[in-house]
Coordinates of N, CA and C and ligand atoms in Angstrom, one line a residue:
M565 N -57.3 139.3 -30.9 CA -57.9 140.3 -32.1 C -59.4 139.8 -32.2
E566 N -60.0 141.2 -32.8 CA -61.5 140.9 -32.6 C -62.0 140.1 -34.0
H567 N -62.8 139.4 -34.0 CA -63.0 138.5 -35.3 C -64.3 139.5 -35.8
Y568 N -63.8 139.7 -37.2 CA -64.5 140.5 -38.0 C -65.2 139.8 -39.0
T569 N -66.6 139.8 -39.4 CA -67.4 139.5 -40.5 C -67.6 140.3 -41.4
P570 N -67.3 140.1 -42.6 CA -67.4 141.1 -43.7 C -68.8 140.9 -44.3
E571 N -69.5 141.8 -44.9 CA -70.5 141.9 -45.7 C -70.4 141.1 -46.8
I572 N -71.3 140.0 -47.2 CA -70.9 139.3 -48.4 C -71.3 139.8 -49.5
L573 N -70.6 139.8 -50.7 CA -70.9 140.4 -52.2 C -71.0 139.0 -52.7
I574 N -70.2 137.9 -52.8 CA -70.6 136.9 -53.7 C -70.5 135.6 -52.8
S575 N -71.7 134.8 -52.8 CA -71.7 133.4 -51.9 C -70.9 132.3 -52.5
D576 N -70.3 131.4 -51.5 CA -69.8 130.3 -51.8 C -70.4 129.7 -53.1
D577 N -71.7 129.4 -53.0 CA -72.6 128.8 -53.8 C -72.4 129.4 -55.3
E578 N -72.6 130.6 -55.4 CA -72.5 131.6 -56.6 C -70.8 131.4 -57.3
I579 N -70.2 131.2 -56.4 CA -68.7 131.2 -57.0 C -68.7 129.7 -57.5
A580 N -69.0 128.8 -56.8 CA -69.1 127.3 -57.2 C -69.4 127.1 -58.7
A581 N -70.6 127.9 -58.8 CA -71.6 127.9 -59.9 C -70.7 128.4 -61.1
R582 N -70.1 129.5 -60.9 CA -69.4 130.0 -62.0 C -68.2 129.2 -62.4
I583 N -67.7 128.8 -61.4 CA -66.1 128.1 -61.8 C -66.4 126.7 -62.5
E584 N -67.6 126.2 -62.1 CA -67.9 125.0 -62.9 C -68.3 125.3 -64.4
A585 N -69.0 126.4 -64.6 CA -69.2 126.8 -66.1 C -67.8 127.1 -66.7
L586 N -67.1 127.7 -66.1 CA -65.9 128.3 -66.6 C -65.1 126.9 -67.0
G587 N -65.1 126.0 -66.2 CA -64.4 124.9 -66.4 C -64.5 124.2 -67.5
N588 N -66.0 124.0 -67.4 CA -66.7 123.3 -68.7 C -66.4 124.1 -70.2
Q589 N -66.2 125.6 -69.9 CA -66.1 126.3 -71.1 C -64.7 125.9 -71.8
I590 N -63.5 125.9 -70.9 CA -62.2 125.7 -71.1 C -62.2 124.4 -71.4
T591 N -62.6 123.6 -70.9 CA -62.7 122.0 -71.6 C -62.8 121.8 -72.9
K592 N -64.3 122.3 -73.0 CA -64.5 122.6 -74.4 C -63.8 123.3 -75.5
D593 N -63.1 124.3 -75.1 CA -62.4 125.3 -76.0 C -60.9 124.3 -76.3
F594 N -60.4 123.7 -75.3 CA -59.1 123.1 -75.4 C -59.3 121.5 -75.6
E595 N -60.2 120.9 -76.5 CA -60.8 119.6 -76.5 C -59.6 118.9 -76.9
N596 N -59.2 117.8 -76.6 CA -58.2 117.0 -77.0 C -56.7 117.7 -76.9
Q597 N -56.6 118.5 -76.2 CA -55.2 119.3 -76.0 C -54.7 119.2 -74.4
E598 N -53.5 119.4 -74.8 CA -53.3 119.7 -72.9 C -52.9 121.3 -72.6
V599 N -53.2 121.5 -71.5 CA -53.0 123.0 -71.1 C -52.2 123.1 -69.9
V600 N -51.3 124.2 -69.7 CA -50.6 124.8 -68.8 C -51.2 125.8 -68.0
V601 N -51.6 125.4 -66.9 CA -52.3 126.7 -66.0 C -51.4 127.3 -65.1
I602 N -51.2 128.6 -65.2 CA -50.3 129.5 -64.3 C -51.3 130.0 -63.3
C603 N -51.0 129.7 -62.2 CA -51.6 130.4 -60.8 C -50.6 131.5 -60.3
V604 N -51.3 132.5 -60.3 CA -50.9 133.8 -59.9 C -50.9 134.2 -58.5
L605 N -49.8 133.7 -57.8 CA -50.0 133.5 -56.1 C -49.8 135.1 -55.8
K606 N -50.4 135.3 -54.6 CA -51.1 134.4 -53.7 C -52.4 134.3 -53.9
G607 N -52.8 135.5 -54.2 CA -54.6 135.6 -54.4 C -55.3 134.8 -55.0
S608 N -54.8 134.1 -56.3 CA -55.6 133.2 -57.0 C -55.5 131.9 -56.9
Y609 N -55.0 131.5 -55.5 CA -54.5 129.8 -55.2 C -56.0 129.5 -55.0
V610 N -57.0 129.7 -54.4 CA -58.0 129.1 -54.0 C -59.0 129.0 -55.1
F611 N -59.1 130.1 -56.1 CA -59.7 130.0 -57.3 C -59.2 129.0 -58.2
C612 N -57.7 129.2 -58.3 CA -57.3 128.1 -59.3 C -57.4 126.5 -58.8
A613 N -57.3 126.4 -57.5 CA -57.6 125.0 -56.9 C -58.9 124.5 -57.4
D614 N -60.0 125.3 -57.2 CA -61.2 124.8 -57.3 C -61.4 125.0 -59.1
L615 N -60.8 125.7 -59.9 CA -61.1 125.8 -61.6 C -60.4 124.6 -62.1
I616 N -59.1 124.4 -61.6 CA -58.4 123.2 -62.2 C -59.3 121.8 -62.0
R617 N -59.9 121.7 -61.0 CA -60.7 120.4 -60.5 C -61.9 120.2 -61.5
K618 N -62.1 121.4 -62.1 CA -63.4 121.3 -63.4 C -63.1 121.3 -64.7
I619 N -61.6 121.3 -64.6 CA -61.4 121.2 -66.3 C -60.7 119.5 -66.5
Q620 N -61.7 119.2 -67.4 CA -61.2 117.7 -67.7 C -60.3 117.6 -68.8
L621 N -59.0 117.8 -68.7 CA -57.8 118.0 -69.8 C -56.6 117.4 -69.1
P622 N -55.7 117.0 -69.9 CA -54.3 116.8 -69.4 C -53.7 118.1 -68.8
L623 N -53.1 118.3 -68.0 CA -53.1 119.8 -67.1 C -51.6 119.8 -66.6
R624 N -51.0 120.8 -66.7 CA -49.6 121.1 -65.9 C -50.0 122.5 -65.2
L625 N -49.5 122.1 -63.9 CA -49.7 123.7 -63.0 C -48.7 124.1 -62.8
E626 N -48.4 125.5 -62.9 CA -47.1 126.5 -62.6 C -47.6 127.6 -61.6
F627 N -46.9 128.0 -61.1 CA -47.1 129.2 -60.0 C -46.1 130.6 -60.5
V628 N -46.8 131.7 -60.3 CA -45.8 132.9 -60.5 C -46.3 133.7 -58.9
A629 N -45.4 134.3 -58.7 CA -45.6 135.2 -57.7 C -45.1 136.7 -58.3
C630 N -46.1 137.9 -57.8 CA -45.6 139.1 -58.1 C -45.8 140.1 -57.2
S631 N -45.1 141.1 -57.2 CA -45.5 142.0 -56.1 C -45.9 143.5 -56.8
S632 N -47.0 144.1 -56.3 CA -47.2 145.5 -56.7 C -47.9 146.1 -55.6
Y633 N -48.6 145.7 -54.6 CA -49.6 146.3 -54.0 C -49.0 146.5 -52.6
G634 N -48.1 145.6 -52.0 CA -47.6 145.5 -50.7 C -48.8 145.6 -49.9
E635 N -48.8 146.2 -48.8 CA -49.9 146.2 -47.7 C -50.7 147.3 -48.0
S636 N -50.9 148.0 -48.9 CA -52.1 149.3 -49.2 C -53.1 148.7 -50.3
M637 N -54.1 149.4 -50.4 CA -55.3 149.3 -51.1 C -54.9 150.0 -52.5
S638 N -54.0 150.6 -52.9 CA -53.7 151.1 -54.0 C -52.4 150.8 -54.8
S639 N -52.5 150.5 -56.2 CA -51.2 150.0 -56.7 C -49.9 150.8 -56.6
S640 N -48.8 150.1 -56.5 CA -47.5 150.9 -56.1 C -46.8 151.6 -57.7
G641 N -47.6 150.9 -58.8 CA -47.2 151.7 -60.2 C -46.2 150.7 -60.9
N642 N -45.5 149.3 -60.1 CA -44.8 148.8 -61.2 C -44.8 147.4 -60.4
V643 N -44.8 146.4 -61.5 CA -44.8 144.8 -60.9 C -43.4 144.2 -60.9
H644 N -43.4 143.6 -59.9 CA -41.8 142.6 -60.2 C -42.3 141.4 -60.0
I645 N -41.7 140.3 -60.8 CA -41.9 138.9 -61.0 C -41.1 138.4 -59.6
D646 N -41.5 138.1 -58.5 CA -40.6 137.5 -57.5 C -40.6 135.9 -57.6
L647 N -41.4 135.3 -58.3 CA -41.2 134.0 -58.6 C -41.7 133.3 -60.0
D648 N -40.8 132.6 -60.7 CA -41.0 132.5 -62.2 C -41.6 130.8 -62.1
V649 N -42.4 130.7 -63.4 CA -42.7 129.3 -63.7 C -41.2 128.6 -63.8
T650 N -41.5 127.3 -63.4 CA -40.1 126.5 -63.5 C -40.1 125.7 -64.8
G651 N -41.2 125.6 -65.8 CA -41.0 124.7 -66.7 C -41.4 125.7 -68.2
S652 N -40.7 125.0 -69.2 CA -41.2 125.9 -70.4 C -42.5 126.1 -70.9
I653 N -42.6 127.0 -71.5 CA -44.3 127.3 -72.1 C -44.3 127.5 -73.9
E654 N -43.2 127.1 -74.0 CA -43.0 127.4 -75.3 C -43.9 126.3 -76.0
N655 N -44.7 126.9 -77.2 CA -45.8 125.9 -77.9 C -46.7 125.3 -77.1
Q656 N -47.0 125.7 -75.8 CA -47.9 125.2 -75.1 C -49.2 126.0 -74.9
N657 N -50.3 125.4 -74.9 CA -51.7 126.4 -74.5 C -51.6 126.6 -73.0
V658 N -51.4 128.0 -72.7 CA -51.2 128.5 -71.3 C -52.5 129.5 -71.0
I659 N -53.0 129.0 -69.9 CA -54.2 129.7 -69.2 C -53.5 130.5 -68.2
I660 N -53.5 131.8 -68.0 CA -53.2 132.5 -66.7 C -54.2 132.5 -65.8
V661 N -54.2 132.3 -64.4 CA -55.3 132.3 -63.5 C -54.9 133.4 -62.5
E662 N -55.7 134.6 -62.6 CA -55.5 135.5 -61.9 C -56.9 135.9 -60.8
D663 N -56.6 136.4 -59.7 CA -57.5 136.9 -58.7 C -58.6 137.6 -59.0
I664 N -57.8 139.1 -59.7 CA -58.7 140.2 -59.8 C -57.9 140.8 -60.7
V665 N -58.8 141.4 -61.6 CA -57.9 142.4 -62.6 C -58.6 143.8 -62.0
D666 N -57.7 144.7 -61.4 CA -58.2 146.0 -61.0 C -57.7 146.9 -61.9
T667 N -56.3 147.6 -61.7 CA -55.9 148.6 -63.0 C -55.6 147.8 -64.1
G668 N -55.3 146.3 -64.1 CA -54.8 145.7 -65.2 C -53.3 145.7 -65.4
L669 N -52.4 146.1 -64.5 CA -51.2 146.7 -64.5 C -50.5 145.0 -64.2
T670 N -50.9 144.4 -63.3 CA -50.2 143.1 -62.9 C -50.5 141.9 -64.1
I671 N -51.6 142.1 -64.7 CA -51.8 141.3 -65.8 C -51.3 141.6 -66.9
K672 N -51.1 142.7 -67.5 CA -50.3 143.1 -68.4 C -49.0 142.7 -68.6
T673 N -48.4 143.2 -67.3 CA -47.2 142.8 -67.6 C -46.9 141.4 -67.3
L674 N -47.4 140.2 -67.0 CA -47.7 138.9 -67.1 C -47.9 138.4 -68.5
L675 N -48.9 139.3 -69.0 CA -49.2 138.6 -70.2 C -47.9 139.2 -71.4
E676 N -47.4 140.2 -71.1 CA -46.2 140.5 -72.0 C -45.0 139.7 -71.7
T677 N -44.9 139.2 -70.4 CA -43.4 138.4 -70.2 C -43.8 136.9 -70.8
F678 N -45.0 136.7 -70.8 CA -45.1 135.3 -71.0 C -45.3 135.2 -72.6
K679 N -45.8 136.2 -73.2 CA -45.8 136.1 -74.8 C -44.5 135.9 -75.3
L680 N -43.7 136.8 -74.8 CA -42.2 136.7 -75.3 C -41.7 135.4 -75.2
R681 N -42.2 134.4 -74.5 CA -41.7 132.9 -74.3 C -42.5 132.1 -75.4
R682 N -43.0 132.5 -76.2 CA -43.6 132.0 -77.6 C -44.5 130.8 -77.3
P683 N -45.8 130.9 -76.4 CA -46.9 129.8 -76.2 C -47.7 129.7 -77.4
K684 N -48.1 128.3 -77.4 CA -49.1 128.3 -78.8 C -50.3 129.2 -78.5
S685 N -50.8 129.3 -77.3 CA -52.0 130.2 -77.4 C -51.6 130.7 -75.9
L686 N -52.2 131.9 -75.6 CA -52.2 132.4 -74.2 C -53.7 133.2 -74.1
K687 N -54.2 132.7 -72.8 CA -55.5 133.0 -72.2 C -55.3 133.5 -70.7
L688 N -56.3 134.1 -70.6 CA -56.4 134.7 -69.4 C -57.9 134.4 -68.5
A689 N -57.7 133.8 -67.4 CA -59.1 133.8 -66.4 C -59.0 134.3 -65.2
S690 N -60.1 135.1 -64.9 CA -59.9 135.7 -63.8 C -61.0 135.9 -63.1
L691 N -61.0 135.7 -61.5 CA -62.1 135.6 -60.7 C -63.0 136.7 -60.8
L692 N -62.3 137.8 -60.6 CA -62.8 139.3 -60.6 C -62.3 140.1 -61.6
Y693 N -63.2 141.3 -61.8 CA -63.0 142.3 -62.7 C -63.6 143.4 -62.2
K694 N -62.5 144.7 -62.1 CA -63.2 145.8 -61.7 C -63.2 147.0 -62.9
P695 N -63.9 146.9 -63.9 CA -64.1 148.0 -64.9 C -63.9 149.4 -64.7
S696 N -64.4 149.6 -63.8 CA -64.1 151.0 -63.0 C -62.9 151.3 -62.9
R697 N -61.7 150.8 -62.5 CA -60.4 151.2 -62.3 C -59.6 150.6 -63.3
L698 N -60.0 150.0 -64.6 CA -59.1 149.7 -65.4 C -58.2 150.8 -66.3
K699 N -56.8 150.6 -66.3 CA -56.0 151.7 -66.9 C -55.3 151.2 -68.3
Y700 N -55.5 149.7 -68.6 CA -54.6 149.2 -69.7 C -55.9 148.3 -70.4
S701 N -55.6 148.2 -71.7 CA -56.7 147.4 -72.5 C -56.3 145.7 -72.1
I702 N -57.2 145.2 -71.5 CA -56.9 143.8 -71.1 C -58.4 142.9 -71.4
D703 N -58.0 141.8 -72.2 CA -58.9 141.0 -72.6 C -59.1 139.9 -71.5
I704 N -60.1 139.6 -71.1 CA -60.3 138.4 -70.0 C -60.9 137.3 -70.7
D705 N -60.3 136.3 -70.9 CA -61.2 135.2 -71.8 C -62.1 134.5 -70.9
Y706 N -61.9 134.4 -69.5 CA -62.7 133.3 -68.9 C -62.7 134.1 -67.5
L707 N -64.0 135.0 -67.7 CA -64.4 135.9 -66.2 C -65.4 135.3 -65.2
A708 N -65.1 135.3 -64.0 CA -66.0 134.8 -63.2 C -66.9 135.7 -62.8
F709 N -66.8 136.7 -62.4 CA -67.8 138.0 -61.7 C -67.0 139.6 -62.1
E710 N -67.8 140.4 -62.8 CA -67.4 141.7 -62.9 C -68.3 142.5 -61.7
I711 N -67.2 143.2 -60.9 CA -67.9 143.9 -59.8 C -67.6 145.4 -59.9
E712 N -68.0 146.0 -58.7 CA -68.0 147.3 -58.5 C -66.9 147.8 -57.9
D713 N -66.2 149.1 -57.9 CA -65.3 149.6 -57.2 C -65.2 149.6 -55.9
K714 N -65.2 148.3 -55.3 CA -65.3 148.2 -53.9 C -63.9 147.2 -53.6
F715 N -63.0 147.4 -52.6 CA -62.3 146.6 -52.0 C -62.7 145.4 -51.5
V716 N -62.3 144.1 -52.0 CA -63.0 142.8 -51.6 C -62.1 142.1 -50.9
I717 N -62.4 141.1 -50.2 CA -61.5 140.0 -49.4 C -62.3 138.7 -49.5
G718 N -61.3 137.8 -49.1 CA -62.0 136.6 -49.0 C -61.6 135.7 -50.1
Y719 N -62.0 134.0 -50.3 CA -61.7 133.5 -51.4 C -60.2 133.6 -51.9
G720 N -59.6 133.7 -51.2 CA -58.0 133.9 -51.7 C -57.4 135.4 -51.6
L721 N -58.4 136.4 -51.5 CA -58.1 137.7 -51.5 C -57.7 138.3 -50.4
D722 N -56.9 139.1 -50.0 CA -56.5 139.7 -48.6 C -56.4 141.0 -48.7
Y723 N -56.5 141.5 -47.5 CA -56.1 142.8 -46.9 C -54.9 142.8 -46.3
A724 N -53.5 143.2 -46.3 CA -52.4 143.2 -45.3 C -52.3 141.7 -45.0
G725 N -52.7 140.7 -45.7 CA -52.2 139.4 -45.5 C -53.3 138.4 -44.8
R726 N -54.6 139.1 -44.7 CA -55.8 138.8 -43.9 C -57.0 138.5 -44.7
Y727 N -57.6 137.6 -44.2 CA -58.8 137.1 -44.8 C -59.1 136.2 -46.2
R728 N -58.0 135.6 -46.2 CA -57.7 134.7 -47.7 C -58.7 133.5 -47.5
E729 N -58.8 133.3 -46.0 CA -59.6 131.9 -45.7 C -61.1 132.1 -46.0
L730 N -61.5 133.1 -46.0 CA -63.2 133.3 -46.0 C -63.5 132.4 -47.1
P731 N -64.7 131.6 -47.2 CA -65.0 131.0 -48.3 C -66.0 131.6 -49.3
Y732 N -66.2 132.9 -49.0 CA -67.1 133.8 -50.0 C -66.1 135.1 -50.3
I733 N -67.0 135.8 -51.1 CA -65.7 137.5 -51.4 C -66.9 138.2 -50.7
G734 N -66.2 139.2 -50.0 CA -66.7 140.1 -48.9 C -66.2 141.4 -49.3
I735 N -67.0 142.3 -49.0 CA -66.7 143.7 -48.9 C -65.8 144.1 -47.8
L736 N -64.5 144.6 -48.1 CA -64.1 145.4 -46.8 C -64.0 146.5 -46.2
N737 N -64.9 146.7 -45.3 CA -65.1 148.2 -44.8 C -64.3 148.9 -44.3
A738 N -64.3 150.3 -44.1 CA -63.4 151.2 -43.5 C -63.0 150.8 -42.1
G739 N -62.1 150.7 -41.6 CA -61.9 150.5 -40.1 C -61.4 149.2 -39.7
H740 N -61.0 148.2 -41.0 CA -60.9 147.0 -40.8 C -59.8 146.6 -41.5
Ligands
IMP5 P1 -53.7 145.4 -60.9 O1 -52.4 145.1 -61.0 O2 -54.1 147.0 -60.3 O3 -54.6 145.0 -61.7 O4 -54.0 144.4 -59.2 C1 -54.1 143.3 -59.3 C2 -53.9 143.0 -58.0 O5 -54.0 143.7 -57.1 C3 -54.5 141.7 -57.5 O6 -53.7 140.3 -58.3 C4 -54.7 141.8 -56.2 O7 -53.5 140.8 -55.6 C5 -54.7 143.2 -55.8 N1 -55.9 143.7 -55.6 C6 -56.7 144.7 -56.4 N2 -57.9 144.9 -55.8 C7 -58.2 144.0 -54.8 C8 -59.1 143.9 -53.8 O8 -60.3 144.7 -54.1 N3 -59.0 143.1 -52.9 C9 -58.0 142.5 -52.7 N4 -56.8 142.5 -53.6 C10 -56.8 143.5 -54.9

């Protein structure tokens, strides 16, 4: 298979600097409290791994996995939770960590689902946000970068299961 080098949209240094700032902000906001971080698989695992190491608080990590996109570049319109958290989040400070808020459908579904479980607080951290594509009203409490309507890959984000290993966020051009 031919090796493809995408155009860099956000470099690894820029990502690291933003994550450090977000980690510091979360540490300050939840001073002297414990947080439960919910990593939304698969796309946010790299972001989440870096972010939790910049949060100086007692922390419990959970994972969820949802399906909505399959192998296409547009949403299928519904979200199924394929893997749920294993522990209770009742009366806990919960931070959901998402890779990208695109139409907002995935995160809307997750926020509604977790709200029903009565957490003490429920916040959202997202690596990326595409405002031009948003269909639902979503408040992102901790956002790393707002981007234009381009399909991006790398730093955990994939196209058809590939490119997650890239250390930067790149733009996927047609034909790849
Ligand atoms: P939403 O439900 O439309 O907000 O889509 C969220 C999910 O779609 C993300 O968690 C990603 O997995 C995927 N997604 C949306 N845009 C992109 C992109 O530009 N690159 C890679 N995945 C994307």
